[in-house]
Coordinates of C-alpha atoms and ligand atoms in Angstrom, one line a residue:
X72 CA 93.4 267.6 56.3
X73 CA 96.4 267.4 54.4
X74 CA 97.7 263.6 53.0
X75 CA 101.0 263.5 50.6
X76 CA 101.7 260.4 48.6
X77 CA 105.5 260.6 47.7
X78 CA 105.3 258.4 44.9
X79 CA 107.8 257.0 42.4
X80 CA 110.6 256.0 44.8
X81 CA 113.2 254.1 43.6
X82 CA 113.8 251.6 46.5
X83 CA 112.4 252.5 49.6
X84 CA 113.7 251.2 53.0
X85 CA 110.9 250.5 55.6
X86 CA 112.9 249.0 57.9
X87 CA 110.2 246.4 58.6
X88 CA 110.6 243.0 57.6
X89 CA 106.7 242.6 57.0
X90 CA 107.3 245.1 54.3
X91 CA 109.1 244.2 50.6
X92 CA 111.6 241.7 50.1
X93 CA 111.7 240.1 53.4
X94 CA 115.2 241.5 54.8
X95 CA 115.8 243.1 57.6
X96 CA 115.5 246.5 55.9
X97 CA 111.9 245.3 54.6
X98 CA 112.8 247.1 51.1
X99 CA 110.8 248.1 48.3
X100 CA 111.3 248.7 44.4
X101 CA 109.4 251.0 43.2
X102 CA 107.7 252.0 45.8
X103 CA 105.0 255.0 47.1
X104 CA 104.9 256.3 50.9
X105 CA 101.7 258.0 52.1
X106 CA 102.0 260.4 55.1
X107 CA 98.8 261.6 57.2
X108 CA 98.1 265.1 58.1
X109 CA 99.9 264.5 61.9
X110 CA 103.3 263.8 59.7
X111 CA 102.8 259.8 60.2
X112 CA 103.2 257.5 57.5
X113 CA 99.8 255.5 57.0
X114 CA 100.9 253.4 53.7
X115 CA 104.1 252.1 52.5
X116 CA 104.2 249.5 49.4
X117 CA 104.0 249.5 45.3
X118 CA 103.7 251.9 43.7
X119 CA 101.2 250.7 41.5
X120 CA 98.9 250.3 44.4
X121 CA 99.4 253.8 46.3
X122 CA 95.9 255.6 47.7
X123 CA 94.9 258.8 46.3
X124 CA 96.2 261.9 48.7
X125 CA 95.9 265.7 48.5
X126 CA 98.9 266.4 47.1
X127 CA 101.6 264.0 45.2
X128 CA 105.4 264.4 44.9
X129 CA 107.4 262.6 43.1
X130 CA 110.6 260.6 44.1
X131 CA 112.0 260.6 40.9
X132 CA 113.3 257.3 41.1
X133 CA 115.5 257.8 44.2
X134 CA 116.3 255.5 47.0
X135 CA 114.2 256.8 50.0
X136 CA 115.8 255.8 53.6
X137 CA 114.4 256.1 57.1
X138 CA 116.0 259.4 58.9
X139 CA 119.3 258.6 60.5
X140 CA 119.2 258.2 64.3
X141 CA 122.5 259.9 65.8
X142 CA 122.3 258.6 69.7
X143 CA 125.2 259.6 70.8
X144 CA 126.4 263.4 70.8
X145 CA 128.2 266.0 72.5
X146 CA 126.4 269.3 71.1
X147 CA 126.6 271.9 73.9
X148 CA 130.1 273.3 74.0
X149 CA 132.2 276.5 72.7
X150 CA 135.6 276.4 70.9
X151 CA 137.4 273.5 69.1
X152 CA 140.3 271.7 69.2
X153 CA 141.7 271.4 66.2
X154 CA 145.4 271.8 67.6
X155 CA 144.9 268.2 69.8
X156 CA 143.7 266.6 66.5
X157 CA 146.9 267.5 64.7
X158 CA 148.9 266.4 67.2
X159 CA 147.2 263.5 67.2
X160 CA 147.8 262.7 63.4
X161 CA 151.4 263.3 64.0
X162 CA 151.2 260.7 66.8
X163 CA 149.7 262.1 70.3
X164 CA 147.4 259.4 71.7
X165 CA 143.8 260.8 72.5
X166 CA 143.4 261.1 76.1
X167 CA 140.3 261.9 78.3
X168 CA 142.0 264.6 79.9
X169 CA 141.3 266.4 77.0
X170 CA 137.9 267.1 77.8
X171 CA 138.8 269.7 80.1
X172 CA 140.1 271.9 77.5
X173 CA 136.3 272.6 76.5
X174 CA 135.3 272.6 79.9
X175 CA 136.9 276.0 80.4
X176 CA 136.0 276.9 77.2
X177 CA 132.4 276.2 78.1
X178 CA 132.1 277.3 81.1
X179 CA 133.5 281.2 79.8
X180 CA 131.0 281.4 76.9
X181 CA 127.7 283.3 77.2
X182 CA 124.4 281.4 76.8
X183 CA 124.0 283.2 73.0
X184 CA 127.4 281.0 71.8
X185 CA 126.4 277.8 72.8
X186 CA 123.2 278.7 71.7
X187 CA 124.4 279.2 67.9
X188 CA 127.0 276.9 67.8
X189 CA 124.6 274.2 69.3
X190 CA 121.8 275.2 66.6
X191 CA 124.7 275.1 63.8
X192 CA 125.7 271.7 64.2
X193 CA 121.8 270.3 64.3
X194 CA 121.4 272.0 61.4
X195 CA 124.5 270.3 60.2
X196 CA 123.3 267.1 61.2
X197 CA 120.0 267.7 59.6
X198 CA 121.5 268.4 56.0
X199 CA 123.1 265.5 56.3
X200 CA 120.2 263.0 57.3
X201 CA 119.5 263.5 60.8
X202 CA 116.2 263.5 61.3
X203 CA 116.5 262.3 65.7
X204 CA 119.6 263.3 67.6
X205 CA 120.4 262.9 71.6
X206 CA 122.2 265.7 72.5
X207 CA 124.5 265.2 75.8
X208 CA 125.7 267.8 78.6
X209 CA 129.4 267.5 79.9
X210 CA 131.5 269.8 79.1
X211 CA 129.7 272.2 82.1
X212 CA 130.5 269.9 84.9
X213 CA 129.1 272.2 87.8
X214 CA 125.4 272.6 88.5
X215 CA 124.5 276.0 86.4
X216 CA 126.7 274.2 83.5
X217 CA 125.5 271.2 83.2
X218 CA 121.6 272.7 83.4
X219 CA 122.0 275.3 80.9
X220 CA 123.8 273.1 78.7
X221 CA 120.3 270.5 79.4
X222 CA 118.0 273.5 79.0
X223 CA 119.6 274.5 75.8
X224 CA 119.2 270.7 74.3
X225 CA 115.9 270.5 75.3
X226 CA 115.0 273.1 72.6
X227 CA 116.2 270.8 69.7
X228 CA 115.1 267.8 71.3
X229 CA 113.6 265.5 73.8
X230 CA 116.3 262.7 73.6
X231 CA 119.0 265.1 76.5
X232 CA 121.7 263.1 78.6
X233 CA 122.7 264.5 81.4
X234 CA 126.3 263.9 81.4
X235 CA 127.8 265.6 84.3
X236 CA 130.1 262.7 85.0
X237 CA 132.0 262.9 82.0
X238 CA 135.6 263.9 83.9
X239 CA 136.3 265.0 87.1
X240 CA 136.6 268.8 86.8
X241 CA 140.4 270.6 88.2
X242 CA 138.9 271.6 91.4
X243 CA 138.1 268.7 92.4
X244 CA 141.2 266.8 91.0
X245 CA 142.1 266.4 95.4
X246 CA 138.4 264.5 95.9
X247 CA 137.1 262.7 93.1
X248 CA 134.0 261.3 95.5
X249 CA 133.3 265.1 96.5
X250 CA 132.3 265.3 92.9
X251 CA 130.3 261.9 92.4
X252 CA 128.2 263.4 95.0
X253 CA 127.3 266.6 93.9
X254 CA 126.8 264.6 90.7
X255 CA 124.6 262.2 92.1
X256 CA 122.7 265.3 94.4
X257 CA 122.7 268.6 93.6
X258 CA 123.4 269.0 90.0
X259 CA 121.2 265.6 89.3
X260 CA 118.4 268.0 91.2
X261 CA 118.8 270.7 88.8
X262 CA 119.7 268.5 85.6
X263 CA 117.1 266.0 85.9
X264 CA 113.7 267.9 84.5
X265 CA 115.8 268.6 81.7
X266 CA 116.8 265.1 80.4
X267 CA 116.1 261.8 79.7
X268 CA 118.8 260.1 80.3
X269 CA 122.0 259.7 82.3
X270 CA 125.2 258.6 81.1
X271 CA 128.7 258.3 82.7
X272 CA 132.4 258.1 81.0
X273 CA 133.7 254.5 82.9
X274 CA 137.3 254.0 81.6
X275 CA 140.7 255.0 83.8
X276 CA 141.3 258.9 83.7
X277 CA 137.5 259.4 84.3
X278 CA 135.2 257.3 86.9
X279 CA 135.7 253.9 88.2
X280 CA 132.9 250.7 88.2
X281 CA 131.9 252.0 92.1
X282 CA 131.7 256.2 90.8
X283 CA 130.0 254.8 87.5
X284 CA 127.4 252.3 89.4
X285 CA 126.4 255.2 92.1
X286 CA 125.8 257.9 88.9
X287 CA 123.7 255.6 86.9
X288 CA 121.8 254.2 90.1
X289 CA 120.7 258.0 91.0
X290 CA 119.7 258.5 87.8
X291 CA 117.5 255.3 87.5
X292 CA 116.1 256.3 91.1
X293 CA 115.4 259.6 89.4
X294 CA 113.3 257.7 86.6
X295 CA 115.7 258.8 84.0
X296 CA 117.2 256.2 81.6
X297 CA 121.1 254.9 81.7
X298 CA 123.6 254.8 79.0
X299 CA 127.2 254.2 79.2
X300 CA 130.3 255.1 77.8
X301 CA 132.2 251.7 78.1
X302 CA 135.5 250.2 77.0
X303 CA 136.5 253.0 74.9
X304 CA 140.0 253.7 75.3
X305 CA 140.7 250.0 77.2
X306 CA 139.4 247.0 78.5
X307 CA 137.1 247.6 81.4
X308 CA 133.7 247.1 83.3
X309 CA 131.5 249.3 82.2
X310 CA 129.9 247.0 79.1
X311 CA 129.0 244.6 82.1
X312 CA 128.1 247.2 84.7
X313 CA 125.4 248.7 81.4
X314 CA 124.2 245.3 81.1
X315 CA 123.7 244.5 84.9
X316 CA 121.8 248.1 85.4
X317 CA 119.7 247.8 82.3
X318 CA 121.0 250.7 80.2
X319 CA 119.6 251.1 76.9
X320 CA 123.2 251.3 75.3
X321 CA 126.7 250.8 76.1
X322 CA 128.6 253.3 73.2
X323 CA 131.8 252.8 71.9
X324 CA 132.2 248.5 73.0
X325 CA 136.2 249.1 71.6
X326 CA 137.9 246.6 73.6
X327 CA 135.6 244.0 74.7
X328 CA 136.5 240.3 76.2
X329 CA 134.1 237.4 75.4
X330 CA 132.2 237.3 79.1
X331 CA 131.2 241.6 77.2
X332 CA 129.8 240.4 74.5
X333 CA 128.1 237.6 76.2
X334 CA 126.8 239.9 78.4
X335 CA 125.4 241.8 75.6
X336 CA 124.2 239.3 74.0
X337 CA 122.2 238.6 76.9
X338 CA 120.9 242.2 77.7
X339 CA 118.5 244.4 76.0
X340 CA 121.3 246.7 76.1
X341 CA 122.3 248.0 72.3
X342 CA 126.1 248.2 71.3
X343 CA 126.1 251.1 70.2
X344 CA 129.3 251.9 67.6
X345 CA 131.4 255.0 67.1
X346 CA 133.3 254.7 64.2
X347 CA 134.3 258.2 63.5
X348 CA 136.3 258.1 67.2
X349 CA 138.7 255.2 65.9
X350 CA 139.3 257.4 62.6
X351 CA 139.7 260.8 64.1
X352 CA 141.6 258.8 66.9
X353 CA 143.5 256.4 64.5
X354 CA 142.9 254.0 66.6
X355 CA 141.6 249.9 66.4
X356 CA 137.8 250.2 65.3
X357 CA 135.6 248.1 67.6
X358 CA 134.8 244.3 66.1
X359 CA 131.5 244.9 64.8
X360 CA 131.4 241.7 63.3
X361 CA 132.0 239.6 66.6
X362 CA 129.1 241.2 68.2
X363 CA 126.7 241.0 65.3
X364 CA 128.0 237.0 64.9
X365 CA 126.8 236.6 69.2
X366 CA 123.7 238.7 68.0
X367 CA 124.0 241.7 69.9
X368 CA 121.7 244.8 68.7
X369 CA 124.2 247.0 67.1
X370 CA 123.6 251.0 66.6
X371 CA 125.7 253.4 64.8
X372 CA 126.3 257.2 65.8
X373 CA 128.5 260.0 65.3
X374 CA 129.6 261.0 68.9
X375 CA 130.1 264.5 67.4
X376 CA 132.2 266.1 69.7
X377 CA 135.0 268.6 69.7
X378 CA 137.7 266.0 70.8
X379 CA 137.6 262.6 69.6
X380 CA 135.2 262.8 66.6
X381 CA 134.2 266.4 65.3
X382 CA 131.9 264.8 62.7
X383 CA 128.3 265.5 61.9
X384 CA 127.9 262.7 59.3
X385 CA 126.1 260.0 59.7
X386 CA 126.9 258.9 55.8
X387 CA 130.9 259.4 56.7
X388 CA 129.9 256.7 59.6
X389 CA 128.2 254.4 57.7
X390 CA 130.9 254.4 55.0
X391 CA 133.4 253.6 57.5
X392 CA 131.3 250.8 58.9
X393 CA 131.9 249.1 55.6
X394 CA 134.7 249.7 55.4
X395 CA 136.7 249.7 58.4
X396 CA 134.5 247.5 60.3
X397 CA 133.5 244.8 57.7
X398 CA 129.5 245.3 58.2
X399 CA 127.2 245.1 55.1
X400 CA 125.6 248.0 53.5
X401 CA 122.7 246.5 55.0
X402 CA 123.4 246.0 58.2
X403 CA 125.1 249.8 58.8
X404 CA 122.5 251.5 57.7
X405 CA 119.9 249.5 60.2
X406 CA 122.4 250.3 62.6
X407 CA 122.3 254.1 61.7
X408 CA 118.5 254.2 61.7
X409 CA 117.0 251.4 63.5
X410 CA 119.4 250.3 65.6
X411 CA 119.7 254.4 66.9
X412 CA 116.0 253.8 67.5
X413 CA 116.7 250.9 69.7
X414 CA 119.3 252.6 71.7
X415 CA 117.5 255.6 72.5
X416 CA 113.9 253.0 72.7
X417 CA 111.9 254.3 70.4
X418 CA 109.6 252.3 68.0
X419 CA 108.2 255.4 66.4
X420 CA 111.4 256.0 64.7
X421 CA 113.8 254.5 62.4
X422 CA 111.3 252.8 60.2
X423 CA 109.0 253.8 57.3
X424 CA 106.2 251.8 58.3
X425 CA 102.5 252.2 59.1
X426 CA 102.3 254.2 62.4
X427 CA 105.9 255.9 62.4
X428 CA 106.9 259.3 62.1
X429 CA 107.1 260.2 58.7
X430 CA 111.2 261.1 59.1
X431 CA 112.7 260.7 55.6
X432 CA 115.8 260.9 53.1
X433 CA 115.7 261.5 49.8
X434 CA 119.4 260.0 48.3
X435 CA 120.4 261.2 44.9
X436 CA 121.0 257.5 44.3
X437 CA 119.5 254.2 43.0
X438 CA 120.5 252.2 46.4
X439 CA 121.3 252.8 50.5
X440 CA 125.0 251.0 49.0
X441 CA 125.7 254.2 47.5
X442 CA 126.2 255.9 51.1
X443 CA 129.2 253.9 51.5
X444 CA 130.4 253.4 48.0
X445 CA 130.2 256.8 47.1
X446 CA 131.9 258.1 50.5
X447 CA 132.0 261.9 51.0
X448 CA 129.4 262.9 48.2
X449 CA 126.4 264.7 49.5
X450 CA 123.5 262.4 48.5
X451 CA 121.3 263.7 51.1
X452 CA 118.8 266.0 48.7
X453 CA 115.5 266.3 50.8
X454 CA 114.9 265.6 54.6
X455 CA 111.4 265.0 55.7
X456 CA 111.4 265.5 59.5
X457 CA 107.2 264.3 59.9
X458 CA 106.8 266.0 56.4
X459 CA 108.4 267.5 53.3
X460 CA 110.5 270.5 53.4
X461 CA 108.1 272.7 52.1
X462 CA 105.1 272.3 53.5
X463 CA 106.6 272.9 56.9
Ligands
NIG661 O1 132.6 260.0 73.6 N1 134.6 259.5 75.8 C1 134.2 260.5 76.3 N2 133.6 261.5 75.7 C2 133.8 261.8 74.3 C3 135.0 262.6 74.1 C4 134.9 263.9 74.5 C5 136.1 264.8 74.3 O2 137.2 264.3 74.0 O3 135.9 266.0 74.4 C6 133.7 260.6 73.5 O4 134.6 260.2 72.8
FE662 FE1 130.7 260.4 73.7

């Protein structure tokens, strides 16, 4: 049996309220972490008072955060589209239609280049602080697509979305309901052992409150989870259709009226916030502060994608939080790590406190500030997914 005190941290974030200074982010000067043999932490607090383990490291003085939750992603697809985003900067809206263009580009790639372009970008997100990402389908949108896609996910992690009703796919541009139900029969059938969840895009150009409500209600029937992409691109109903069905998160919440965030406020439903959209987008960021002032759960994500946000970062998201969307320091990086873990309903993640998975970051910096005032710098030096680097 094999304990590690990490010792000599900085300021460690627990994200536990018991824990430190009181705050949300339960925080800790000069602080030690002890980590059991099964990767879990089993002591948090001063330094001065830290248990003997088997082996010690040594922080060095630097700030030690809880592994970033990303609970929103688009992993599985081939190709990029680097040509829409430049015609975007020179003034193209964004449009859903785009999706499309990796659909085909999907659909003609062998399993192997998924496969490696999928396990790049984890790995991407991992260097970067990623220690729990959820990894949707939807660029496949027929039934071997969309289950390879699911299949491939599942091998990186347990949080999959089955997203097969992201757009309606060109042969079925004539009958948009001949697609909701092979959606919501077949290819729910073949997709459901392999995920989790199930998600829909509700916004004009991609399904409607009735195609959205019979997706997530198959799913639910099916025992998986909902999550919705809602009020993205416009006002619309599916923050209040997420609410009404229980969904663990509505993602994006862009253009919200006040009977949406009342709704939210209401729900166990998280807001879940996608920053990096409304930059690569250059579009109105969502008003993090309303919802946080109505006290609505808000989460923070990277919707990595190869469309609207091609961004593995959760650091880039937080710093845009801050800046862009006026949250503290504080409060984006609960919503990056905690909040994640409250989208996606887990309690043994997110947190550096008795009983959680010991998923760390080491920052090369005195404070969690320094992820947004120092945006772009690589401060992520170690990730501990349940233990340290080398010892895996
Ligand atoms: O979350 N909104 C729908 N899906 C993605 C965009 C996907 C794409 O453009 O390829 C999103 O922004
Ligand atoms: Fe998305």
């Amino acid at each position: 049996m094999v304990t590690t005190l990490l010792d000599r941290i900085g300021l460690l974030v627990t994200n536990d309220p018991t824990l430190g200074d009181g705050s949300a982010l339960g925080q800790l000067a000069d602080a030690a972490l002890v980590v059991d043999a099964r990767g879990t932490v089993s002591w948090a607090g001063p330094s001065a008072q830290a248990p003997a383990a088997d082996v010690r490291l040594d922080a060095g003085g630097r700030c030690v955060v809880p592994g970033f939750v990303d609970s929103h992603a688009h992993l599985v697809f081939a190709g990029d589209r680097a040509a829409e985003f430049t015609a975007r900067m020179s003034g193209q809206p964004y449009a859903a239609g785009g999706i499309r263009t990796t659909v085909a580009a999907t659909r003609d790639a062998p399993d192997e280049v998924l496969a490696a372009n999928l396990a790049r970008l984890v790995a991407e997100l991992r260097r970067q602080g990623t220690t729990t990402v959820e990894i949707k389908s939807g660029y496949g949108l027929t039934v071997h697509d969309e289950s390879r896609a699911l299949a491939l996910a599942r091998a990186h992690t347990d949080e999959t979305t089955f997203l097969g009703a992201h757009v309606v796919p060109p042969e079925y541009a004539d009958d948009p309901s001949a697609y909701v139900d092979l959606v919501t029969g077949p290819m729910l059938d073949a997709c459901g052992p392999y995920a989790r969840w199930i998600d829909v895009f509700c916004e004009d150009g991609a399904f409607d409150s009735d195609a959205a409500r019979a997706v997530l209600t198959a799913g639910l029937a099916r025992g998986l989870g909902a999550r919705v992409h809602a009020n993205q691109l416009g006002p619309g109903p599916g923050v209040q259709l997420a609410c009404e069905l229980g969904a663990a998160s509505a993602d994006h919440c862009t253009h919200l009226d006040d009977v949406d965030v009342a709704a939210l406020a209401d729900s166990a439903t998280v807001a879940t916030l996608l920053p990096g959209v409304e930059f690569s987008t250059r579009s109105p960021y969502p008003d993090a502060r309303r919802l946080l002032a109505a006290g609505v759960t808000v989460a923070l994500a990277t919707d990595c994608n190869p469309g609207s946000c091609y961004t593995s970062s959760m650091p880039f998201c937080i710093a845009l939080a801050v800046r862009e969307m006026r949250m503290t320091p504080a409060e984006a990086l609960w919503a990056a790590t905690a909040g994640g873990a409250a989208a996606l309903r887990r309690t043994d993640v997110g947190r550096l406190a008795p009983g959680s998975r010991a998923d760390l970051v080491l920052l090369d910096a005195p404070s969690y500030v320094h992820l947004a005032y120092r945006p772009g710098v690589p401060l992520v030096t170690d990730v501990w997914a349940g233990r340290p680097p080398a010892t895996r």
